Coordinates of C-alpha atoms and ligand atoms in Angstrom, one line a residue:
M1 CA 67.5 108.9 -80.0
L2 CA 66.4 105.5 -81.4
K3 CA 69.4 103.2 -82.0
K4 CA 69.1 101.8 -85.5
T5 CA 70.1 98.4 -86.7
K6 CA 72.4 98.9 -89.7
I7 CA 72.2 96.5 -92.6
L8 CA 74.9 97.0 -95.2
I9 CA 75.1 95.4 -98.7
I10 CA 78.2 95.3 -100.8
G11 CA 77.5 95.1 -104.5
N12 CA 74.7 96.4 -106.7
G13 CA 74.2 93.5 -109.1
F14 CA 71.7 90.7 -109.1
G15 CA 72.4 89.6 -105.6
G16 CA 72.8 93.0 -103.9
I17 CA 69.7 94.6 -105.5
T18 CA 67.5 91.6 -104.8
A19 CA 68.7 91.5 -101.2
L20 CA 67.9 95.1 -100.7
K21 CA 64.5 94.9 -102.3
N22 CA 63.6 91.9 -100.2
L23 CA 65.0 93.4 -97.0
R24 CA 62.8 96.4 -97.5
K25 CA 59.9 94.1 -98.0
V26 CA 60.5 92.0 -94.9
F27 CA 61.2 95.1 -92.7
R28 CA 58.5 97.3 -94.3
G29 CA 57.6 100.2 -92.0
D30 CA 60.2 99.3 -89.4
K31 CA 61.9 102.6 -88.5
T32 CA 64.5 100.8 -86.4
I33 CA 66.3 99.4 -89.5
E34 CA 68.7 101.4 -91.6
F35 CA 69.8 100.1 -95.0
S36 CA 73.1 101.0 -96.8
L37 CA 74.4 100.0 -100.2
I38 CA 77.9 100.1 -101.6
G39 CA 78.2 99.9 -105.4
E40 CA 81.1 100.4 -107.8
K41 CA 78.7 101.9 -110.4
N42 CA 75.6 104.0 -109.9
Y43 CA 73.6 101.6 -112.0
F44 CA 72.5 98.0 -112.1
L45 CA 73.7 96.1 -115.2
F46 CA 71.6 93.4 -116.8
T47 CA 74.5 91.1 -117.8
P48 CA 72.5 88.5 -119.7
L49 CA 72.0 90.9 -122.6
L50 CA 75.6 92.3 -122.7
H51 CA 76.4 90.2 -125.8
E52 CA 73.6 92.0 -127.7
V53 CA 75.2 95.4 -126.8
A54 CA 78.6 94.1 -127.9
T55 CA 77.0 93.2 -131.3
G56 CA 74.9 96.4 -131.7
G57 CA 71.6 94.7 -131.2
I58 CA 70.7 96.7 -128.1
N59 CA 71.5 100.3 -127.1
P60 CA 73.9 100.2 -124.1
M61 CA 71.7 102.5 -122.1
N62 CA 68.8 100.0 -122.3
I63 CA 70.3 97.3 -120.2
V64 CA 71.3 99.5 -117.2
E65 CA 69.1 100.9 -114.5
P66 CA 70.2 103.7 -112.2
I67 CA 70.2 102.7 -108.6
R68 CA 68.3 105.9 -107.7
K69 CA 65.6 104.9 -110.2
I70 CA 65.3 101.5 -108.5
F71 CA 65.2 102.7 -104.9
G72 CA 64.4 106.5 -105.2
H73 CA 64.9 108.7 -102.1
C74 CA 64.1 105.7 -99.8
L75 CA 67.8 104.7 -100.2
K76 CA 69.4 107.3 -97.9
N77 CA 72.9 105.7 -97.8
F78 CA 74.2 104.8 -101.2
Y79 CA 78.0 104.8 -101.2
L80 CA 79.3 105.0 -104.8
G81 CA 82.7 103.3 -104.9
K82 CA 84.6 100.1 -104.3
A83 CA 84.3 98.4 -100.9
E84 CA 88.0 98.2 -100.0
K85 CA 88.6 96.8 -96.6
I86 CA 86.2 94.7 -94.5
N87 CA 86.8 94.7 -90.8
F88 CA 84.8 91.9 -89.1
K89 CA 86.0 92.9 -85.6
D90 CA 85.0 96.5 -85.8
K91 CA 82.1 95.7 -88.1
T92 CA 83.1 98.3 -90.7
V93 CA 83.7 98.5 -94.4
Q94 CA 85.9 101.1 -96.0
V95 CA 84.7 102.8 -99.2
N96 CA 87.0 105.5 -100.6
E97 CA 87.8 107.6 -97.5
I98 CA 84.6 106.7 -95.7
V99 CA 84.3 104.0 -93.0
V100 CA 80.7 102.5 -93.0
S101 CA 79.6 100.5 -90.0
Y102 CA 77.1 97.7 -89.9
D103 CA 75.3 95.3 -87.7
Y104 CA 74.6 92.9 -90.5
L105 CA 76.5 92.6 -93.7
V106 CA 75.6 91.1 -97.1
I107 CA 78.6 90.5 -99.4
A108 CA 77.7 90.4 -103.1
P109 CA 80.4 91.9 -105.3
G110 CA 80.1 89.2 -108.0
A111 CA 83.0 88.1 -110.1
E112 CA 85.7 89.3 -112.5
T113 CA 87.3 87.7 -115.6
N114 CA 89.7 84.9 -114.9
F115 CA 92.5 84.5 -117.4
F116 CA 94.0 81.5 -115.5
G117 CA 97.4 83.1 -115.8
T118 CA 97.5 82.6 -119.6
P119 CA 100.5 84.7 -120.9
G120 CA 99.4 87.9 -122.7
A121 CA 95.7 87.2 -122.2
K122 CA 95.0 90.1 -119.7
E123 CA 96.9 92.6 -121.8
N124 CA 95.6 91.6 -125.2
C125 CA 92.1 90.3 -124.8
F126 CA 88.7 92.0 -124.8
T127 CA 86.4 90.9 -122.0
L128 CA 82.7 91.0 -121.6
K129 CA 81.8 91.9 -118.0
S130 CA 80.8 95.5 -118.1
I131 CA 78.9 97.9 -120.4
E132 CA 82.2 99.5 -121.3
D133 CA 83.6 96.1 -122.4
A134 CA 80.6 95.6 -124.6
I135 CA 80.9 99.0 -126.2
K136 CA 84.6 98.4 -126.8
I137 CA 83.9 95.1 -128.6
K138 CA 81.3 96.7 -130.9
S139 CA 83.5 99.7 -131.7
H140 CA 86.5 97.5 -132.4
A141 CA 84.6 95.2 -134.7
T142 CA 83.3 98.1 -136.7
M143 CA 86.8 99.7 -136.9
Q144 CA 88.2 96.4 -138.1
M145 CA 85.6 96.4 -140.9
E146 CA 86.6 100.0 -141.8
H147 CA 90.2 99.2 -141.7
A148 CA 89.8 96.0 -143.8
S149 CA 87.7 97.7 -146.4
L150 CA 90.8 99.8 -147.4
V151 CA 93.0 96.8 -147.7
Q152 CA 93.4 95.2 -151.1
D153 CA 95.2 92.0 -150.1
S154 CA 92.7 89.4 -149.1
I155 CA 95.1 87.4 -146.9
K156 CA 95.8 90.5 -144.8
R157 CA 92.0 91.3 -144.8
K158 CA 91.3 87.9 -143.5
E159 CA 93.6 88.4 -140.6
I160 CA 92.1 91.8 -139.7
L161 CA 88.6 90.2 -139.9
K162 CA 89.3 87.1 -137.8
F163 CA 87.4 87.3 -134.6
V164 CA 88.4 84.8 -131.9
V165 CA 86.2 84.1 -128.9
V166 CA 87.8 82.1 -126.1
G167 CA 85.3 80.1 -123.9
G168 CA 82.5 77.9 -125.1
G169 CA 80.2 78.4 -122.1
P170 CA 76.8 80.1 -122.6
T171 CA 78.3 83.6 -122.9
G172 CA 80.8 82.6 -125.6
V173 CA 78.2 80.7 -127.5
E174 CA 75.6 83.5 -127.4
L175 CA 78.3 86.0 -128.3
V176 CA 79.5 84.2 -131.5
A177 CA 75.9 83.5 -132.6
E178 CA 75.1 87.3 -132.3
M179 CA 78.4 88.2 -134.0
E180 CA 77.5 86.1 -137.0
E181 CA 74.2 87.9 -137.1
L182 CA 75.9 91.2 -137.0
V183 CA 78.1 90.2 -140.0
R184 CA 75.3 88.7 -142.0
E185 CA 72.5 91.2 -141.3
T186 CA 74.4 94.4 -140.8
F187 CA 78.0 94.4 -142.1
S188 CA 76.8 92.8 -145.4
H189 CA 74.4 95.8 -145.7
Y190 CA 77.2 98.4 -145.4
Y191 CA 80.4 96.8 -146.7
R192 CA 81.5 95.3 -150.0
K193 CA 80.8 91.6 -150.5
E194 CA 84.5 90.6 -150.8
V195 CA 85.2 92.3 -147.5
V196 CA 82.3 90.7 -145.7
D197 CA 83.3 87.3 -147.2
D198 CA 86.7 87.6 -145.5
V199 CA 85.1 87.8 -142.0
S200 CA 85.6 84.6 -139.9
I201 CA 84.5 83.8 -136.3
V202 CA 86.3 81.2 -134.3
L203 CA 85.2 79.8 -131.0
V204 CA 87.9 78.2 -128.9
Q205 CA 86.7 75.8 -126.2
R206 CA 89.0 74.0 -123.7
G207 CA 86.7 71.0 -123.2
G208 CA 85.3 68.5 -125.7
E209 CA 81.8 70.0 -125.8
L210 CA 80.2 73.4 -125.8
V211 CA 78.0 74.6 -122.9
P212 CA 78.9 71.7 -120.5
Q213 CA 76.4 73.0 -117.9
F214 CA 73.5 72.0 -120.3
G215 CA 72.3 68.5 -121.0
A216 CA 73.5 66.4 -124.0
K217 CA 70.8 67.5 -126.4
I218 CA 71.5 71.2 -126.0
R219 CA 75.2 70.7 -126.2
K220 CA 74.8 68.9 -129.5
K221 CA 72.3 71.4 -130.8
S222 CA 74.5 74.4 -129.9
L223 CA 77.4 73.0 -131.8
Q224 CA 75.2 72.2 -134.8
V225 CA 73.7 75.6 -134.9
L226 CA 77.0 77.4 -134.7
Q227 CA 78.6 75.2 -137.4
E228 CA 75.6 75.8 -139.7
K229 CA 76.2 79.5 -139.2
G230 CA 79.8 79.0 -140.5
I231 CA 81.5 79.6 -137.1
E232 CA 84.6 77.6 -136.7
V233 CA 84.4 75.7 -133.3
M234 CA 87.7 74.4 -132.0
L235 CA 87.0 71.9 -129.2
D236 CA 89.6 70.4 -126.8
S237 CA 91.6 73.6 -127.5
A238 CA 93.1 75.5 -124.6
V239 CA 94.6 78.9 -125.3
K240 CA 98.3 78.9 -124.4
E241 CA 99.3 82.5 -125.2
V242 CA 97.8 85.7 -126.6
G243 CA 99.7 88.4 -128.3
A244 CA 98.7 91.7 -129.9
S245 CA 98.1 90.0 -133.3
Y246 CA 97.9 86.3 -132.5
V247 CA 96.6 83.6 -130.3
I248 CA 98.4 80.2 -129.7
I249 CA 96.4 77.1 -129.0
N250 CA 97.8 74.2 -126.9
D251 CA 98.7 72.1 -130.0
N252 CA 100.8 75.1 -131.1
T253 CA 98.4 76.2 -133.7
K254 CA 99.0 80.0 -134.2
I255 CA 96.0 82.1 -135.3
A256 CA 96.8 85.5 -136.7
T257 CA 94.1 87.9 -135.3
D258 CA 93.7 91.4 -133.9
T259 CA 90.7 90.4 -131.9
V260 CA 90.6 87.9 -129.1
I261 CA 87.5 88.1 -126.8
W262 CA 88.0 86.3 -123.5
V263 CA 84.9 84.8 -121.9
G264 CA 86.7 81.7 -120.7
G265 CA 86.0 81.9 -117.0
I266 CA 85.4 84.0 -113.9
K267 CA 86.9 84.3 -110.5
P268 CA 85.4 85.9 -107.4
A269 CA 85.8 89.7 -107.0
S270 CA 88.8 90.7 -104.9
L271 CA 88.0 92.0 -101.5
D272 CA 90.4 92.9 -98.7
F273 CA 89.7 91.5 -95.2
T274 CA 91.5 92.6 -92.1
E275 CA 91.5 89.0 -90.8
P276 CA 91.8 85.6 -92.5
V277 CA 88.5 84.3 -93.9
N278 CA 87.4 80.9 -94.9
L279 CA 87.9 80.8 -98.7
S280 CA 87.5 78.0 -101.2
P281 CA 90.6 77.2 -103.4
D282 CA 89.2 79.4 -106.1
G283 CA 88.7 82.4 -103.7
K284 CA 85.0 82.2 -102.9
L285 CA 83.6 82.9 -99.4
I286 CA 82.4 79.6 -98.0
V287 CA 79.0 79.9 -96.5
N288 CA 76.9 77.6 -94.3
E289 CA 73.4 76.3 -95.0
H290 CA 72.0 79.7 -93.9
L291 CA 74.4 81.5 -96.3
Q292 CA 76.3 83.0 -93.3
L293 CA 80.1 82.9 -92.8
E294 CA 80.6 80.3 -90.2
N295 CA 82.7 82.4 -87.9
H296 CA 80.7 85.6 -88.3
K297 CA 77.0 84.8 -88.2
E298 CA 76.1 88.4 -88.9
V299 CA 77.8 88.3 -92.3
F300 CA 76.2 86.7 -95.3
A301 CA 77.7 86.1 -98.8
I302 CA 75.7 85.4 -102.0
G303 CA 76.0 85.1 -105.8
D304 CA 79.3 84.6 -107.7
M305 CA 81.3 85.5 -104.6
A306 CA 79.9 82.8 -102.4
L307 CA 80.4 79.0 -102.3
F308 CA 77.3 77.3 -101.1
K309 CA 77.6 73.6 -101.4
D310 CA 74.4 72.0 -102.6
K311 CA 74.7 68.2 -102.2
D312 CA 78.4 68.6 -102.3
S313 CA 78.6 70.4 -105.7
A314 CA 79.0 74.2 -106.1
L315 CA 76.1 76.1 -107.5
P316 CA 76.5 77.6 -111.0
A317 CA 77.4 81.3 -111.4
L318 CA 73.9 82.5 -112.5
A319 CA 71.7 85.4 -111.9
Q320 CA 68.9 83.2 -110.6
V321 CA 71.3 81.7 -108.0
A322 CA 72.3 85.1 -106.7
E323 CA 68.6 86.2 -106.6
K324 CA 67.4 83.1 -104.8
E325 CA 70.2 83.4 -102.3
A326 CA 69.4 87.1 -101.8
K327 CA 65.8 86.4 -101.0
M328 CA 66.8 83.8 -98.4
V329 CA 69.3 86.1 -96.8
A330 CA 66.7 88.8 -96.4
R331 CA 64.5 86.4 -94.5
N332 CA 67.4 85.1 -92.4
I333 CA 68.5 88.5 -91.4
K334 CA 64.9 89.2 -90.3
S335 CA 64.9 85.9 -88.3
L336 CA 68.2 86.8 -86.6
I337 CA 66.9 90.2 -85.5
D338 CA 63.6 88.7 -84.4
G339 CA 65.4 85.8 -82.6
T340 CA 63.5 83.1 -84.6
S341 CA 65.1 80.2 -86.3
L342 CA 66.9 80.6 -89.6
Q343 CA 65.9 78.7 -92.8
S344 CA 68.3 76.5 -94.7
F345 CA 68.9 77.3 -98.3
S346 CA 68.4 74.8 -101.1
Y347 CA 68.6 75.6 -104.7
H348 CA 65.9 74.7 -107.3
S349 CA 66.7 75.8 -110.8
S350 CA 63.9 77.6 -112.7
G351 CA 65.5 76.3 -115.9
N352 CA 68.1 77.7 -118.3
L353 CA 67.8 79.5 -121.6
M354 CA 70.4 80.5 -124.2
S355 CA 69.9 82.4 -127.4
L356 CA 71.7 81.3 -130.6
G357 CA 71.0 84.3 -132.8
Q358 CA 67.9 85.6 -134.4
W359 CA 65.0 83.1 -134.2
M360 CA 66.9 80.4 -132.5
A361 CA 67.3 79.6 -128.8
V362 CA 67.6 76.5 -126.6
G363 CA 66.2 75.9 -123.1
E364 CA 66.1 73.4 -120.4
I365 CA 63.5 73.0 -117.6
G366 CA 64.2 70.0 -115.4
N367 CA 64.8 67.1 -117.8
F368 CA 62.8 68.7 -120.6
S369 CA 64.8 70.5 -123.3
F370 CA 63.5 72.5 -126.2
S371 CA 64.9 74.6 -129.1
G372 CA 63.8 76.7 -132.1
H373 CA 61.6 79.7 -132.8
L374 CA 59.3 79.1 -129.9
A375 CA 62.2 78.8 -127.5
W376 CA 63.6 82.0 -128.9
W377 CA 60.3 83.9 -128.2
F378 CA 60.2 82.4 -124.8
W379 CA 63.9 83.5 -124.2
R380 CA 63.0 87.0 -125.3
T381 CA 59.9 87.2 -123.2
V382 CA 61.6 85.9 -120.1
Y383 CA 64.6 88.3 -120.4
L384 CA 62.3 91.2 -121.2
S385 CA 60.3 90.5 -118.1
K386 CA 63.5 90.4 -116.0
L387 CA 64.6 93.9 -117.0
I388 CA 63.8 96.2 -114.0
S389 CA 61.8 99.1 -115.4
L390 CA 58.9 99.2 -117.9
R391 CA 60.8 102.0 -119.7
K392 CA 63.8 99.7 -120.4
K393 CA 61.6 96.7 -121.3
V394 CA 59.9 98.8 -123.9
R395 CA 63.2 100.2 -125.2
V396 CA 64.7 96.7 -125.6
A397 CA 61.5 95.4 -127.3
V398 CA 61.8 98.3 -129.7
D399 CA 65.5 97.6 -130.4
W400 CA 64.7 94.0 -131.0
T401 CA 61.8 94.8 -133.3
M402 CA 64.0 97.3 -135.3
N403 CA 66.6 94.6 -135.7
I404 CA 64.2 92.4 -137.6
F405 CA 63.5 95.1 -140.2
S406 CA 66.7 97.1 -140.4
P407 CA 70.5 96.7 -139.9
R408 CA 71.9 97.4 -136.5
D409 CA 73.5 100.7 -135.5
I410 CA 77.2 100.5 -136.1
S411 CA 78.1 104.0 -134.9
R412 CA 81.4 103.9 -133.1
L413 CA 81.0 105.3 -129.5
Ligands
FAD1 C1 78.2 88.5 -120.3 C2 77.4 87.7 -119.2 C3 76.3 87.1 -119.5 C4 75.6 86.4 -118.5 N1 74.4 85.8 -118.9 C5 73.7 85.2 -117.9 C6 72.4 84.6 -118.2 O1 72.0 84.6 -119.4 N2 71.7 84.0 -117.2 C7 72.2 84.0 -115.9 O2 71.5 83.5 -115.0 N3 73.4 84.5 -115.6 C8 74.1 85.1 -116.5 N4 75.3 85.7 -116.2 C9 75.9 85.5 -114.9 C10 75.3 86.5 -113.9 O3 75.5 87.8 -114.4 C11 75.9 86.4 -112.6 O4 75.9 85.1 -112.1 C12 75.2 87.3 -111.6 O5 75.4 88.6 -112.0 C13 75.8 87.1 -110.2 O6 75.2 88.1 -109.3 P1 76.1 88.8 -108.2 O7 75.2 89.7 -107.5 O8 76.9 87.8 -107.5 O9 77.1 89.7 -109.1 P2 76.9 90.9 -110.1 O10 75.5 90.8 -110.6 O11 78.0 90.9 -111.0 O12 77.0 92.2 -109.2 C14 78.1 92.5 -108.5 C15 78.1 94.0 -108.4 O13 79.0 94.4 -107.4 C16 79.8 95.5 -107.9 N5 81.1 95.4 -107.2 C17 82.2 94.6 -107.4 N6 83.1 94.7 -106.5 C18 82.7 95.7 -105.6 C19 83.2 96.3 -104.5 N7 84.4 95.9 -104.0 N8 82.5 97.2 -103.9 C20 81.3 97.6 -104.3 N9 80.7 97.0 -105.4 C21 81.4 96.1 -106.1 C22 80.0 95.2 -109.3 O14 80.3 96.4 -110.0 C23 78.6 94.7 -109.7 O15 77.7 95.8 -109.9 C24 76.1 86.4 -117.2 C25 77.3 87.0 -116.9 C26 77.9 87.7 -117.9 C27 79.2 88.4 -117.6

């Protein structure tokens, strides 16, 4: 029987799915190659729109795509579960009770929330990494409104309705902008004015500016837009402690709140290796110019889990980085198998976009930055085009259109 070359991918996010799609392309029709995928969930999650699920703007089902829908019956070996132990010597990965062997391995499990050891943060904060997280945030916000609407004391109501978001990167900024939209366009439709007036949104940012990964113009614009929306932005403010009904900032300011959403950082997903691996201080797998592990050339790492140094600086944790690395890995695995020379990876950003609520977005392509209504249309068009299936593109477009004409759905799931 023909011995097959086994290519195994860990992770079914931006990196893993793009790697598999491109591997199938470069090995089209080659019956000697066998692909396997390990994924914790049976779907792909389009994270860039999670904040809109968390604020009721998009139905949760519309930003996920079943793996089986993406690959159909062509994907014979899909292991649903968490890759637990990676054994480079035996070339195996353990998932649940199954041991899966490989000849080439692509590691793309992404990242998880990093609380940086802040006391009480893990226990008391909401996070925004999964669809469940987003549903929880929306349900909680709605429950806080219900709860507050029965409270007569305005001081108590203000505490119940104070929403604190920790982290002034793009996710935090997009989230607070959408939260304000939810309050203004939807809660104001369903709840008494005095209740809605007691809602406040606070964004806590450790550094002196929001979205430091963007250029100066965008950083300034983001702050201005959020402040105009009435969002309190606390700069140079690191969170020191989080409790069930409070958050303490480094200058000892104590904010009474039932709601702290932590989008203040990520760390690479935890994987268990049977031998020591070359990790960066923050736990990423260090890869060479071909995106391989230096001591295991048949193993590649991409996306949020990998540290590829581009002119000495690390690449940002972005979907486009994971996708570009995945495409390169597919080509390099083909070259390894064919015995041809591998290509070196270099990253060229396609630009960055960020929404700031209805009708407002900012963007940067090279040195050119833009903002406003057109940027917002551009943002929506780009993100719609990035959703995988036509069905989900249409559904998200319908959700967005409905939001313009009617309040969002605040059913508690
Ligand atoms: C709320 C939010 C908004 C974002 N917005 C943007 C944006 O607007 N633009 C942008 O470019 N980027 C954005 N990002 C960042 C982007 O999502 C990541 O950079 C990108 O997903 C990284 O791709 P990845 O393949 O490394 O990881 P992921 O896409 O996270 O995929 C990893 C997958 O592996 C699975 N997994 C984890 N551990 C295991 C395991 N042990 N075994 C098997 N499977 C495992 C996970 O469940 C997940 O499905 C956002 C992220 C978040 C959380």
